[in-house]
PDB file of C-alpha atoms in Angstrom:
ATOM      1  CA  MET A   1      -0.198   0.040   0.107  1.00  0.00           C
ATOM      2  CA  SER A   2       1.164   3.814  -1.508  1.00  0.00           C
ATOM      3  CA  ASN A   3       2.409   5.272   2.337  1.00  0.00           C
ATOM      4  CA  GLU A   4       0.300   8.157   1.319  1.00  0.00           C
ATOM      5  CA  PHE A   5      -2.568   6.763   3.069  1.00  0.00           C
ATOM      6  CA  GLN A   6      -0.576   5.549   6.036  1.00  0.00           C
ATOM      7  CA  HIS A   7      -1.360   7.518   8.718  1.00  0.00           C
ATOM      8  CA  LEU A   8      -0.926   8.310  12.552  1.00  0.00           C
ATOM      9  CA  PRO A   9      -4.251   7.982  14.779  1.00  0.00           C
ATOM     10  CA  VAL A  10      -5.187  10.302  16.856  1.00  0.00           C
ATOM     11  CA  LEU A  11      -5.575   9.788  20.807  1.00  0.00           C
ATOM     12  CA  LEU A  12      -5.170   6.443  19.792  1.00  0.00           C
ATOM     13  CA  ALA A  13      -4.451   4.744  23.352  1.00  0.00           C
ATOM     14  CA  GLU A  14      -7.094   6.701  24.913  1.00  0.00           C
ATOM     15  CA  THR A  15      -9.509   5.504  22.491  1.00  0.00           C
ATOM     16  CA  LEU A  16      -8.299   1.729  23.112  1.00  0.00           C
ATOM     17  CA  ALA A  17      -8.891   2.687  26.502  1.00  0.00           C
ATOM     18  CA  GLN A  18     -12.473   4.279  26.389  1.00  0.00           C
ATOM     19  CA  LEU A  19     -13.791   1.778  24.259  1.00  0.00           C
ATOM     20  CA  HIS A  20     -12.926  -0.454  27.223  1.00  0.00           C
ATOM     21  CA  LEU A  21     -13.758  -3.547  24.913  1.00  0.00           C
ATOM     22  CA  LEU A  22     -12.829  -7.396  24.960  1.00  0.00           C
ATOM     23  CA  PRO A  23     -12.510  -9.824  22.912  1.00  0.00           C
ATOM     24  CA  GLY A  24     -14.939 -10.792  20.433  1.00  0.00           C
ATOM     25  CA  SER A  25     -16.340  -6.809  20.750  1.00  0.00           C
ATOM     26  CA  ILE A  26     -18.124  -5.952  17.328  1.00  0.00           C
ATOM     27  CA  VAL A  27     -16.946  -2.388  17.135  1.00  0.00           C
ATOM     28  CA  VAL A  28     -17.960  -0.492  14.356  1.00  0.00           C
ATOM     29  CA  ASP A  29     -15.455   2.625  13.054  1.00  0.00           C
ATOM     30  CA  GLY A  30     -17.796   5.224  11.421  1.00  0.00           C
ATOM     31  CA  THR A  31     -14.872   6.974  10.122  1.00  0.00           C
ATOM     32  CA  LEU A  32     -11.888   4.278   9.233  1.00  0.00           C
ATOM     33  CA  GLY A  33      -9.565   6.471   6.847  1.00  0.00           C
ATOM     34  CA  GLY A  34      -6.469   5.164   6.748  1.00  0.00           C
ATOM     35  CA  GLY A  35      -7.589   1.959   9.294  1.00  0.00           C
ATOM     36  CA  GLY A  36      -4.798   2.973  12.349  1.00  0.00           C
ATOM     37  CA  HIS A  37      -7.752   3.044  14.949  1.00  0.00           C
ATOM     38  CA  ALA A  38      -9.504   0.279  12.821  1.00  0.00           C
ATOM     39  CA  ALA A  39      -5.978  -2.514  13.578  1.00  0.00           C
ATOM     40  CA  ALA A  40      -5.476  -1.662  16.758  1.00  0.00           C
ATOM     41  CA  ILE A  41      -9.342  -1.858  17.698  1.00  0.00           C
ATOM     42  CA  LEU A  42      -8.874  -5.285  15.777  1.00  0.00           C
ATOM     43  CA  GLU A  43      -6.023  -6.437  17.557  1.00  0.00           C
ATOM     44  CA  GLN A  44      -7.395  -5.260  21.320  1.00  0.00           C
ATOM     45  CA  THR A  45     -10.492  -7.647  20.384  1.00  0.00           C
ATOM     46  CA  GLY A  46      -9.050 -10.844  18.622  1.00  0.00           C
ATOM     47  CA  PRO A  47      -9.007 -13.628  18.037  1.00  0.00           C
ATOM     48  CA  ASP A  48     -12.733 -13.526  17.293  1.00  0.00           C
ATOM     49  CA  GLY A  49     -13.962  -9.833  17.629  1.00  0.00           C
ATOM     50  CA  LEU A  50     -15.420  -8.465  14.391  1.00  0.00           C
ATOM     51  CA  LEU A  51     -14.946  -4.689  12.796  1.00  0.00           C
ATOM     52  CA  LEU A  52     -17.437  -2.759  10.798  1.00  0.00           C
ATOM     53  CA  GLY A  53     -15.500   0.164   8.923  1.00  0.00           C
ATOM     54  CA  LEU A  54     -17.525   2.759   7.419  1.00  0.00           C
ATOM     55  CA  ASP A  55     -16.456   5.643   5.174  1.00  0.00           C
ATOM     56  CA  ARG A  56     -17.793   8.441   2.604  1.00  0.00           C
ATOM     57  CA  ASP A  57     -14.373   8.022   1.071  1.00  0.00           C
ATOM     58  CA  PRO A  58     -14.158   5.586  -1.914  1.00  0.00           C
ATOM     59  CA  GLU A  59      -9.918   6.054  -2.049  1.00  0.00           C
ATOM     60  CA  ALA A  60     -10.012   5.755   2.283  1.00  0.00           C
ATOM     61  CA  LEU A  61     -12.002   2.407   1.583  1.00  0.00           C
ATOM     62  CA  SER A  62      -9.792   1.230  -0.822  1.00  0.00           C
ATOM     63  CA  ALA A  63      -6.530   1.928   1.109  1.00  0.00           C
ATOM     64  CA  ALA A  64      -8.213   0.489   4.170  1.00  0.00           C
ATOM     65  CA  ARG A  65      -9.156  -3.002   2.755  1.00  0.00           C
ATOM     66  CA  GLY A  66      -5.493  -3.578   1.597  1.00  0.00           C
ATOM     67  CA  ARG A  67      -4.120  -2.823   5.260  1.00  0.00           C
ATOM     68  CA  LEU A  68      -6.263  -4.650   7.214  1.00  0.00           C
ATOM     69  CA  SER A  69      -7.133  -7.636   4.558  1.00  0.00           C
ATOM     70  CA  ARG A  70      -4.468 -10.233   7.445  1.00  0.00           C
ATOM     71  CA  TYR A  71      -7.950 -10.353   9.504  1.00  0.00           C
ATOM     72  CA  GLY A  72     -10.128 -11.502   7.051  1.00  0.00           C
ATOM     73  CA  ASP A  73     -13.571 -12.430   7.501  1.00  0.00           C
ATOM     74  CA  ARG A  74     -13.384 -10.375  11.273  1.00  0.00           C
ATOM     75  CA  PHE A  75     -12.713  -6.935   9.054  1.00  0.00           C
ATOM     76  CA  ARG A  76     -16.091  -5.531   6.943  1.00  0.00           C
ATOM     77  CA  ALA A  77     -16.392  -2.391   5.180  1.00  0.00           C
ATOM     78  CA  LEU A  78     -19.160  -0.132   3.574  1.00  0.00           C
ATOM     79  CA  HIS A  79     -18.857   3.192   1.536  1.00  0.00           C
ATOM     80  CA  ALA A  80     -21.196   4.922   4.051  1.00  0.00           C
ATOM     81  CA  SER A  81     -21.615   7.593   5.942  1.00  0.00           C
ATOM     82  CA  PHE A  82     -21.792   6.965   9.553  1.00  0.00           C
ATOM     83  CA  ARG A  83     -25.185   9.271   9.587  1.00  0.00           C
ATOM     84  CA  ASP A  84     -26.752   6.327   8.212  1.00  0.00           C
ATOM     85  CA  LEU A  85     -24.584   3.752  11.214  1.00  0.00           C
ATOM     86  CA  ASP A  86     -27.854   1.806  12.614  1.00  0.00           C
ATOM     87  CA  GLN A  87     -28.815   0.998   8.384  1.00  0.00           C
ATOM     88  CA  ALA A  88     -25.123   0.038   8.247  1.00  0.00           C
ATOM     89  CA  VAL A  89     -25.026  -2.233  11.025  1.00  0.00           C
ATOM     90  CA  ALA A  90     -28.280  -4.241  10.469  1.00  0.00           C
ATOM     91  CA  GLN A  91     -26.806  -4.575   6.780  1.00  0.00           C
ATOM     92  CA  ALA A  92     -24.037  -6.226   8.107  1.00  0.00           C
ATOM     93  CA  GLY A  93     -26.548  -8.514   9.637  1.00  0.00           C
ATOM     94  CA  PHE A  94     -25.329  -6.980  13.622  1.00  0.00           C
ATOM     95  CA  GLU A  95     -28.497  -7.094  15.935  1.00  0.00           C
ATOM     96  CA  ALA A  96     -26.238  -4.543  18.220  1.00  0.00           C
ATOM     97  CA  VAL A  97     -22.216  -4.013  19.060  1.00  0.00           C
ATOM     98  CA  ASP A  98     -20.264  -3.373  21.466  1.00  0.00           C
ATOM     99  CA  GLY A  99     -18.155   0.287  20.689  1.00  0.00           C
ATOM    100  CA  VAL A 100     -18.730   2.865  17.763  1.00  0.00           C
ATOM    101  CA  LEU A 101     -15.737   5.633  17.203  1.00  0.00           C
ATOM    102  CA  LEU A 102     -16.465   8.204  15.860  1.00  0.00           C
ATOM    103  CA  ASP A 103     -13.178  10.277  14.246  1.00  0.00           C
ATOM    104  CA  LEU A 104     -14.375  14.098  13.145  1.00  0.00           C
ATOM    105  CA  GLY A 105     -13.071  16.026  10.258  1.00  0.00           C
ATOM    106  CA  VAL A 106     -11.037  15.593   7.341  1.00  0.00           C
ATOM    107  CA  SER A 107      -8.139  12.948   6.862  1.00  0.00           C
ATOM    108  CA  SER A 108      -4.698  13.492   6.121  1.00  0.00           C
ATOM    109  CA  HIS A 109      -4.951  12.218   2.790  1.00  0.00           C
ATOM    110  CA  GLN A 110      -7.974  14.164   1.858  1.00  0.00           C
ATOM    111  CA  LEU A 111      -5.609  17.151   3.080  1.00  0.00           C
ATOM    112  CA  ASP A 112      -2.498  15.991   1.819  1.00  0.00           C
ATOM    113  CA  THR A 113      -3.890  15.106  -1.820  1.00  0.00           C
ATOM    114  CA  PRO A 114      -4.408  18.927  -3.704  1.00  0.00           C
ATOM    115  CA  ALA A 115      -6.796  17.930  -6.315  1.00  0.00           C
ATOM    116  CA  ARG A 116      -9.189  17.402  -3.377  1.00  0.00           C
ATOM    117  CA  GLY A 117      -9.218  20.948  -2.981  1.00  0.00           C
ATOM    118  CA  PHE A 118      -9.368  20.827   0.924  1.00  0.00           C
ATOM    119  CA  ARG A 119      -6.107  22.963   1.254  1.00  0.00           C
ATOM    120  CA  PHE A 120      -5.075  26.372   0.072  1.00  0.00           C
ATOM    121  CA  GLY A 121      -0.965  26.283   0.485  1.00  0.00           C
ATOM    122  CA  ASP A 122       0.924  26.332  -2.440  1.00  0.00           C
ATOM    123  CA  GLU A 123       0.650  22.895  -3.395  1.00  0.00           C
ATOM    124  CA  GLY A 124      -2.993  23.270  -3.009  1.00  0.00           C
ATOM    125  CA  ALA A 125      -3.683  26.819  -4.761  1.00  0.00           C
ATOM    126  CA  GLY A 126      -5.078  26.005  -7.911  1.00  0.00           C
ATOM    127  CA  ALA A 127      -6.262  23.234  -7.048  1.00  0.00           C
ATOM    128  CA  PRO A 128     -10.418  22.524  -8.215  1.00  0.00           C
ATOM    129  CA  LEU A 129     -12.672  23.589  -5.343  1.00  0.00           C
ATOM    130  CA  ASP A 130     -14.608  21.053  -4.586  1.00  0.00           C
ATOM    131  CA  MET A 131     -13.917  19.586  -0.820  1.00  0.00           C
ATOM    132  CA  ARG A 132     -16.236  16.694  -0.945  1.00  0.00           C
ATOM    133  CA  MET A 133     -15.375  13.539   1.275  1.00  0.00           C
ATOM    134  CA  ASP A 134     -16.971  11.779  -1.191  1.00  0.00           C
ATOM    135  CA  PRO A 135     -16.362  12.627  -4.725  1.00  0.00           C
ATOM    136  CA  SER A 136     -18.680  10.707  -6.480  1.00  0.00           C
ATOM    137  CA  GLN A 137     -21.948  12.551  -5.755  1.00  0.00           C
ATOM    138  CA  GLY A 138     -22.917  16.023  -4.025  1.00  0.00           C
ATOM    139  CA  ALA A 139     -22.156  19.561  -5.389  1.00  0.00           C
ATOM    140  CA  THR A 140     -18.917  20.970  -4.884  1.00  0.00           C
ATOM    141  CA  ALA A 141     -17.928  23.751  -2.949  1.00  0.00           C
ATOM    142  CA  ALA A 142     -17.111  25.380  -6.773  1.00  0.00           C
ATOM    143  CA  ASP A 143     -21.358  24.979  -6.869  1.00  0.00           C
ATOM    144  CA  LEU A 144     -22.646  25.805  -3.887  1.00  0.00           C
ATOM    145  CA  LEU A 145     -20.538  29.356  -4.389  1.00  0.00           C
ATOM    146  CA  ALA A 146     -22.355  29.626  -7.850  1.00  0.00           C
ATOM    147  CA  ARG A 147     -25.546  28.810  -6.469  1.00  0.00           C
ATOM    148  CA  ALA A 148     -26.098  30.213  -2.955  1.00  0.00           C
ATOM    149  CA  THR A 149     -27.586  33.319  -1.921  1.00  0.00           C
ATOM    150  CA  ALA A 150     -24.672  35.771  -0.306  1.00  0.00           C
ATOM    151  CA  ASP A 151     -26.719  35.734   2.779  1.00  0.00           C
ATOM    152  CA  GLU A 152     -26.510  31.642   2.716  1.00  0.00           C
ATOM    153  CA  ILE A 153     -22.506  32.124   1.919  1.00  0.00           C
ATOM    154  CA  GLU A 154     -22.697  34.679   4.757  1.00  0.00           C
ATOM    155  CA  GLY A 155     -24.289  31.970   7.082  1.00  0.00           C
ATOM    156  CA  TRP A 156     -21.485  29.499   6.342  1.00  0.00           C
ATOM    157  CA  LEU A 157     -18.968  31.678   7.226  1.00  0.00           C
ATOM    158  CA  ARG A 158     -20.293  32.972  10.469  1.00  0.00           C
ATOM    159  CA  GLU A 159     -22.049  29.797  12.092  1.00  0.00           C
ATOM    160  CA  TYR A 160     -19.087  27.324  10.579  1.00  0.00           C
ATOM    161  CA  GLY A 161     -16.266  29.486   9.984  1.00  0.00           C
ATOM    162  CA  GLU A 162     -16.745  32.314  13.011  1.00  0.00           C
ATOM    163  CA  LEU A 163     -14.841  34.666  10.480  1.00  0.00           C
ATOM    164  CA  PRO A 164     -15.025  37.852  11.120  1.00  0.00           C
ATOM    165  CA  GLY A 165     -16.597  40.339   8.233  1.00  0.00           C
ATOM    166  CA  ALA A 166     -18.375  37.309   7.392  1.00  0.00           C
ATOM    167  CA  ARG A 167     -20.520  39.510   5.452  1.00  0.00           C
ATOM    168  CA  ARG A 168     -17.968  41.738   4.021  1.00  0.00           C
ATOM    169  CA  LEU A 169     -16.490  38.282   2.316  1.00  0.00           C
ATOM    170  CA  ALA A 170     -20.229  36.879   1.288  1.00  0.00           C
ATOM    171  CA  ARG A 171     -20.649  40.091  -0.835  1.00  0.00           C
ATOM    172  CA  ALA A 172     -17.572  40.373  -2.311  1.00  0.00           C
ATOM    173  CA  ILE A 173     -17.677  36.369  -3.446  1.00  0.00           C
ATOM    174  CA  ALA A 174     -21.360  37.436  -5.112  1.00  0.00           C
ATOM    175  CA  GLU A 175     -19.707  39.890  -6.852  1.00  0.00           C
ATOM    176  CA  THR A 176     -16.646  38.720  -8.169  1.00  0.00           C
ATOM    177  CA  ARG A 177     -18.712  35.359  -9.346  1.00  0.00           C
ATOM    178  CA  GLY A 178     -20.759  37.649 -11.296  1.00  0.00           C
ATOM    179  CA  ARG A 179     -18.059  38.511 -13.317  1.00  0.00           C
ATOM    180  CA  GLN A 180     -16.048  35.595 -13.365  1.00  0.00           C
ATOM    181  CA  PRO A 181     -17.103  31.705 -11.729  1.00  0.00           C
ATOM    182  CA  LEU A 182     -15.015  30.658  -8.977  1.00  0.00           C
ATOM    183  CA  ARG A 183     -13.717  26.995 -10.360  1.00  0.00           C
ATOM    184  CA  THR A 184     -10.634  26.827  -8.337  1.00  0.00           C
ATOM    185  CA  ASN A 185      -8.862  27.553  -4.537  1.00  0.00           C
ATOM    186  CA  ALA A 186      -6.664  30.586  -5.912  1.00  0.00           C
ATOM    187  CA  ASP A 187      -9.887  32.191  -7.288  1.00  0.00           C
ATOM    188  CA  LEU A 188     -11.539  31.905  -3.670  1.00  0.00           C
ATOM    189  CA  LEU A 189      -8.099  33.070  -2.068  1.00  0.00           C
ATOM    190  CA  ARG A 190      -8.096  35.849  -4.591  1.00  0.00           C
ATOM    191  CA  VAL A 191     -11.334  37.255  -3.739  1.00  0.00           C
ATOM    192  CA  ILE A 192     -10.650  36.967   0.477  1.00  0.00           C
ATOM    193  CA  GLY A 193      -7.265  38.594   0.428  1.00  0.00           C
ATOM    194  CA  ALA A 194      -8.961  41.483  -1.485  1.00  0.00           C
ATOM    195  CA  ALA A 195     -12.317  41.676   0.740  1.00  0.00           C
ATOM    196  CA  GLY A 196      -9.674  42.090   3.636  1.00  0.00           C
ATOM    197  CA  VAL A 197     -10.774  39.912   6.226  1.00  0.00           C
ATOM    198  CA  GLY A 198      -9.498  38.883   9.302  1.00  0.00           C
ATOM    199  CA  ARG A 199      -6.185  40.583   9.226  1.00  0.00           C
ATOM    200  CA  GLY A 200      -4.620  40.805  12.053  1.00  0.00           C
ATOM    201  CA  ARG A 201      -6.224  37.499  13.716  1.00  0.00           C
ATOM    202  CA  ARG A 202      -4.196  34.482  14.933  1.00  0.00           C
ATOM    203  CA  HIS A 203      -5.525  32.475  12.386  1.00  0.00           C
ATOM    204  CA  ASN A 204      -5.137  33.233   8.526  1.00  0.00           C
ATOM    205  CA  PRO A 205      -9.044  33.882   7.247  1.00  0.00           C
ATOM    206  CA  ALA A 206      -8.234  31.653   4.630  1.00  0.00           C
ATOM    207  CA  THR A 207      -8.613  28.310   7.143  1.00  0.00           C
ATOM    208  CA  LEU A 208     -12.043  29.476   8.626  1.00  0.00           C
ATOM    209  CA  VAL A 209     -13.479  30.113   4.952  1.00  0.00           C
ATOM    210  CA  PHE A 210     -11.968  26.433   3.321  1.00  0.00           C
ATOM    211  CA  GLN A 211     -13.223  25.192   7.241  1.00  0.00           C
ATOM    212  CA  ALA A 212     -17.222  26.646   6.807  1.00  0.00           C
ATOM    213  CA  LEU A 213     -17.158  25.521   2.921  1.00  0.00           C
ATOM    214  CA  ARG A 214     -16.158  21.989   3.814  1.00  0.00           C
ATOM    215  CA  ILE A 215     -18.684  21.109   6.630  1.00  0.00           C
ATOM    216  CA  ALA A 216     -21.397  23.161   4.382  1.00  0.00           C
ATOM    217  CA  VAL A 217     -20.132  20.969   1.409  1.00  0.00           C
ATOM    218  CA  ASN A 218     -20.439  17.873   3.264  1.00  0.00           C
ATOM    219  CA  ASP A 219     -23.013  18.463   6.159  1.00  0.00           C
ATOM    220  CA  GLU A 220     -20.763  17.514   8.770  1.00  0.00           C
ATOM    221  CA  LEU A 221     -22.798  19.351  11.815  1.00  0.00           C
ATOM    222  CA  GLY A 222     -26.328  17.573  10.272  1.00  0.00           C
ATOM    223  CA  ALA A 223     -24.473  14.155   9.805  1.00  0.00           C
ATOM    224  CA  LEU A 224     -22.921  14.490  13.259  1.00  0.00           C
ATOM    225  CA  GLU A 225     -26.516  14.886  14.903  1.00  0.00           C
ATOM    226  CA  GLN A 226     -27.525  12.110  12.687  1.00  0.00           C
ATOM    227  CA  GLY A 227     -25.304   9.248  13.782  1.00  0.00           C
ATOM    228  CA  LEU A 228     -24.586  10.164  17.124  1.00  0.00           C
ATOM    229  CA  GLU A 229     -28.289   9.208  17.421  1.00  0.00           C
ATOM    230  CA  ALA A 230     -27.961   6.156  15.344  1.00  0.00           C
ATOM    231  CA  ALA A 231     -24.697   4.743  17.711  1.00  0.00           C
ATOM    232  CA  LEU A 232     -27.161   5.072  20.389  1.00  0.00           C
ATOM    233  CA  ARG A 233     -29.575   2.862  18.665  1.00  0.00           C
ATOM    234  CA  VAL A 234     -27.184   0.059  18.220  1.00  0.00           C
ATOM    235  CA  LEU A 235     -25.183   0.388  21.282  1.00  0.00           C
ATOM    236  CA  ARG A 236     -26.119  -2.489  23.630  1.00  0.00           C
ATOM    237  CA  PRO A 237     -26.329  -1.865  27.201  1.00  0.00           C
ATOM    238  CA  GLY A 238     -23.145  -1.233  28.647  1.00  0.00           C
ATOM    239  CA  GLY A 239     -21.253  -0.627  24.892  1.00  0.00           C
ATOM    240  CA  ARG A 240     -19.294   2.868  24.474  1.00  0.00           C
ATOM    241  CA  ILE A 241     -18.754   5.694  21.770  1.00  0.00           C
ATOM    242  CA  VAL A 242     -15.925   7.402  21.569  1.00  0.00           C
ATOM    243  CA  VAL A 243     -16.117  10.443  19.464  1.00  0.00           C
ATOM    244  CA  ILE A 244     -12.748  12.406  18.681  1.00  0.00           C
ATOM    245  CA  ALA A 245     -13.686  16.360  17.752  1.00  0.00           C
ATOM    246  CA  TYR A 246     -11.141  19.008  16.300  1.00  0.00           C
ATOM    247  CA  HIS A 247     -12.911  21.798  16.376  1.00  0.00           C
ATOM    248  CA  SER A 248     -15.179  23.934  18.553  1.00  0.00           C
ATOM    249  CA  LEU A 249     -18.760  23.265  16.681  1.00  0.00           C
ATOM    250  CA  GLU A 250     -18.130  19.292  17.002  1.00  0.00           C
ATOM    251  CA  ASP A 251     -17.286  19.487  20.041  1.00  0.00           C
ATOM    252  CA  ARG A 252     -20.111  21.294  21.435  1.00  0.00           C
ATOM    253  CA  ILE A 253     -22.499  19.163  19.469  1.00  0.00           C
ATOM    254  CA  VAL A 254     -21.101  15.955  21.195  1.00  0.00           C
ATOM    255  CA  LYS A 255     -20.844  17.176  24.845  1.00  0.00           C
ATOM    256  CA  GLN A 256     -24.548  18.989  24.617  1.00  0.00           C
ATOM    257  CA  TYR A 257     -25.743  15.755  22.473  1.00  0.00           C
ATOM    258  CA  PHE A 258     -24.441  13.414  25.999  1.00  0.00           C
ATOM    259  CA  ARG A 259     -25.217  15.380  28.567  1.00  0.00           C
ATOM    260  CA  ARG A 260     -29.158  15.546  27.428  1.00  0.00           C
ATOM    261  CA  GLU A 261     -29.134  11.782  26.860  1.00  0.00           C
ATOM    262  CA  ALA A 262     -27.646  11.094  29.912  1.00  0.00           C
ATOM    263  CA  ARG A 263     -30.752  13.421  31.817  1.00  0.00           C
ATOM    264  CA  GLY A 264     -33.244  12.127  30.057  1.00  0.00           C
ATOM    265  CA  CYS A 265     -35.642  14.702  31.270  1.00  0.00           C
ATOM    266  CA  VAL A 266     -36.249  17.361  28.810  1.00  0.00           C
ATOM    267  CA  CYS A 267     -39.108  19.028  30.246  1.00  0.00           C
ATOM    268  CA  PRO A 268     -38.367  22.547  30.624  1.00  0.00           C
ATOM    269  CA  PRO A 269     -36.245  23.791  33.839  1.00  0.00           C
ATOM    270  CA  ALA A 270     -39.161  25.528  35.721  1.00  0.00           C
ATOM    271  CA  GLN A 271     -41.363  22.655  35.577  1.00  0.00           C
ATOM    272  CA  PRO A 272     -42.154  21.537  39.237  1.00  0.00           C
ATOM    273  CA  VAL A 273     -42.884  17.893  38.036  1.00  0.00           C
ATOM    274  CA  CYS A 274     -41.724  15.639  34.914  1.00  0.00           C
ATOM    275  CA  THR A 275     -44.338  14.436  32.431  1.00  0.00           C
ATOM    276  CA  CYS A 276     -41.978  13.598  29.696  1.00  0.00           C
ATOM    277  CA  ASN A 277     -40.862  10.228  31.156  1.00  0.00           C
ATOM    278  CA  ARG A 278     -37.846  10.083  29.593  1.00  0.00           C
ATOM    279  CA  LEU A 279     -34.958   7.921  31.016  1.00  0.00           C
ATOM    280  CA  PRO A 280     -31.293   8.451  30.639  1.00  0.00           C
ATOM    281  CA  THR A 281     -30.011   6.235  27.200  1.00  0.00           C
ATOM    282  CA  VAL A 282     -26.095   6.961  28.860  1.00  0.00           C
ATOM    283  CA  ARG A 283     -23.742   7.731  31.486  1.00  0.00           C
ATOM    284  CA  VAL A 284     -20.882  10.488  30.605  1.00  0.00           C
ATOM    285  CA  VAL A 285     -17.700   8.224  30.790  1.00  0.00           C
ATOM    286  CA  THR A 286     -15.275  11.801  30.115  1.00  0.00           C
ATOM    287  CA  LYS A 287     -16.706  14.436  32.624  1.00  0.00           C
ATOM    288  CA  ARG A 288     -14.034  16.686  30.467  1.00  0.00           C
ATOM    289  CA  ALA A 289     -12.622  16.184  26.935  1.00  0.00           C
ATOM    290  CA  VAL A 290      -9.181  13.788  26.695  1.00  0.00           C
ATOM    291  CA  ARG A 291      -7.041  16.034  25.130  1.00  0.00           C
ATOM    292  CA  PRO A 292      -3.242  15.284  23.282  1.00  0.00           C
ATOM    293  CA  GLY A 293      -0.134  14.807  25.856  1.00  0.00           C
ATOM    294  CA  ASP A 294       3.075  16.287  25.252  1.00  0.00           C
ATOM    295  CA  ALA A 295       4.635  13.363  23.472  1.00  0.00           C
ATOM    296  CA  GLU A 296       2.041  12.884  20.898  1.00  0.00           C
ATOM    297  CA  LEU A 297       1.715  16.426  19.922  1.00  0.00           C
ATOM    298  CA  ALA A 298       5.821  16.706  19.286  1.00  0.00           C
ATOM    299  CA  GLU A 299       4.915  13.702  16.724  1.00  0.00           C
ATOM    300  CA  ASN A 300       1.687  14.756  15.043  1.00  0.00           C
ATOM    301  CA  PRO A 301       1.005  18.322  15.286  1.00  0.00           C
ATOM    302  CA  ARG A 302      -2.121  17.701  13.396  1.00  0.00           C
ATOM    303  CA  ALA A 303      -3.874  16.447  16.737  1.00  0.00           C
ATOM    304  CA  ARG A 304      -3.126  19.623  18.292  1.00  0.00           C
ATOM    305  CA  SER A 305      -7.254  20.562  18.422  1.00  0.00           C
ATOM    306  CA  ALA A 306      -8.211  17.076  19.420  1.00  0.00           C
ATOM    307  CA  ARG A 307     -11.241  16.598  21.833  1.00  0.00           C
ATOM    308  CA  LEU A 308     -11.969  13.341  23.042  1.00  0.00           C
ATOM    309  CA  ARG A 309     -15.188  12.478  24.119  1.00  0.00           C
ATOM    310  CA  CYS A 310     -16.969   8.951  25.522  1.00  0.00           C
ATOM    311  CA  ALA A 311     -20.407   7.871  26.353  1.00  0.00           C
ATOM    312  CA  GLU A 312     -21.915   4.614  28.077  1.00  0.00           C
ATOM    313  CA  ARG A 313     -24.946   3.191  27.117  1.00  0.00           C
ATOM    314  CA  ILE A 314     -27.440   2.406  29.661  1.00  0.00           C
ATOM    315  CA  GLY A 315     -31.127   0.660  29.526  1.00  0.00           C
ATOM    316  CA  GLU A 316     -32.077  -1.436  26.604  1.00  0.00           C
ATOM    317  CA  ALA A 317     -31.352  -0.432  22.923  1.00  0.00           C
ATOM    318  CA  GLY A 318     -32.999   0.359  19.663  1.00  0.00           C
TER     319      GLY A 318
END
């Protein structure tokens, strides 16, 4: 297998510890990527544990199948989004699983492949404005920028990128595309530079813009919300879900979802007696997000923003 698909799995030891797997466990890796986490999980659950790997990226699936072929029938892979995790589990013939892993965000391979359009450095500046995690379907970033209203673009930049000057840049994009289509990363970078947004701030404004567009193209936050619900539907009591997030928007969704499911009751706080009769579905295992240590950061600087959270299923699955 080509070295371009090799990657360092983030928070690997912490992930294994929190999943708390035993030999024979059935696990879903909803973000298979290069298969680094999956290989370690298969080792820990041997000799007869099973792992179902999902990924939206056909290239990642092909690479992982090659890397994990030594595990034979213990490893299965499906081209699917983790938002449909429960359907994938049913398709694989499992009634319930012991663990779910979601390692969110864009993979190192996707970042390091200029043609995918996820990065904007020297190697990626002339790349097509694509940003799809599954390049076989859906609208590209160029498609979205061509047909969205200025207000919609502003909303993405403000909500997903937390970009100062979101309105100014959205108007500049709408004005520019009227004269010339925005087809490449270089086209978009010129508009960002001319609009003068985010100057004097710690982050390169293009980083926030590209993050916002990537999230919009792939509906990442919607997929996360649906994926968390799907995971709880298939986890057996005592099974655990581990989620690794890389920015505050993702982490906030995970934290709030776990807290809400652990609380159970959704009645208004001012209501003196519970009438919803909703019971807790999880126990939050990580009271605070787990972060990478200095040794991991020295080896893999891309892990610096990672935050891991874990919850354990209680009650009945389904």
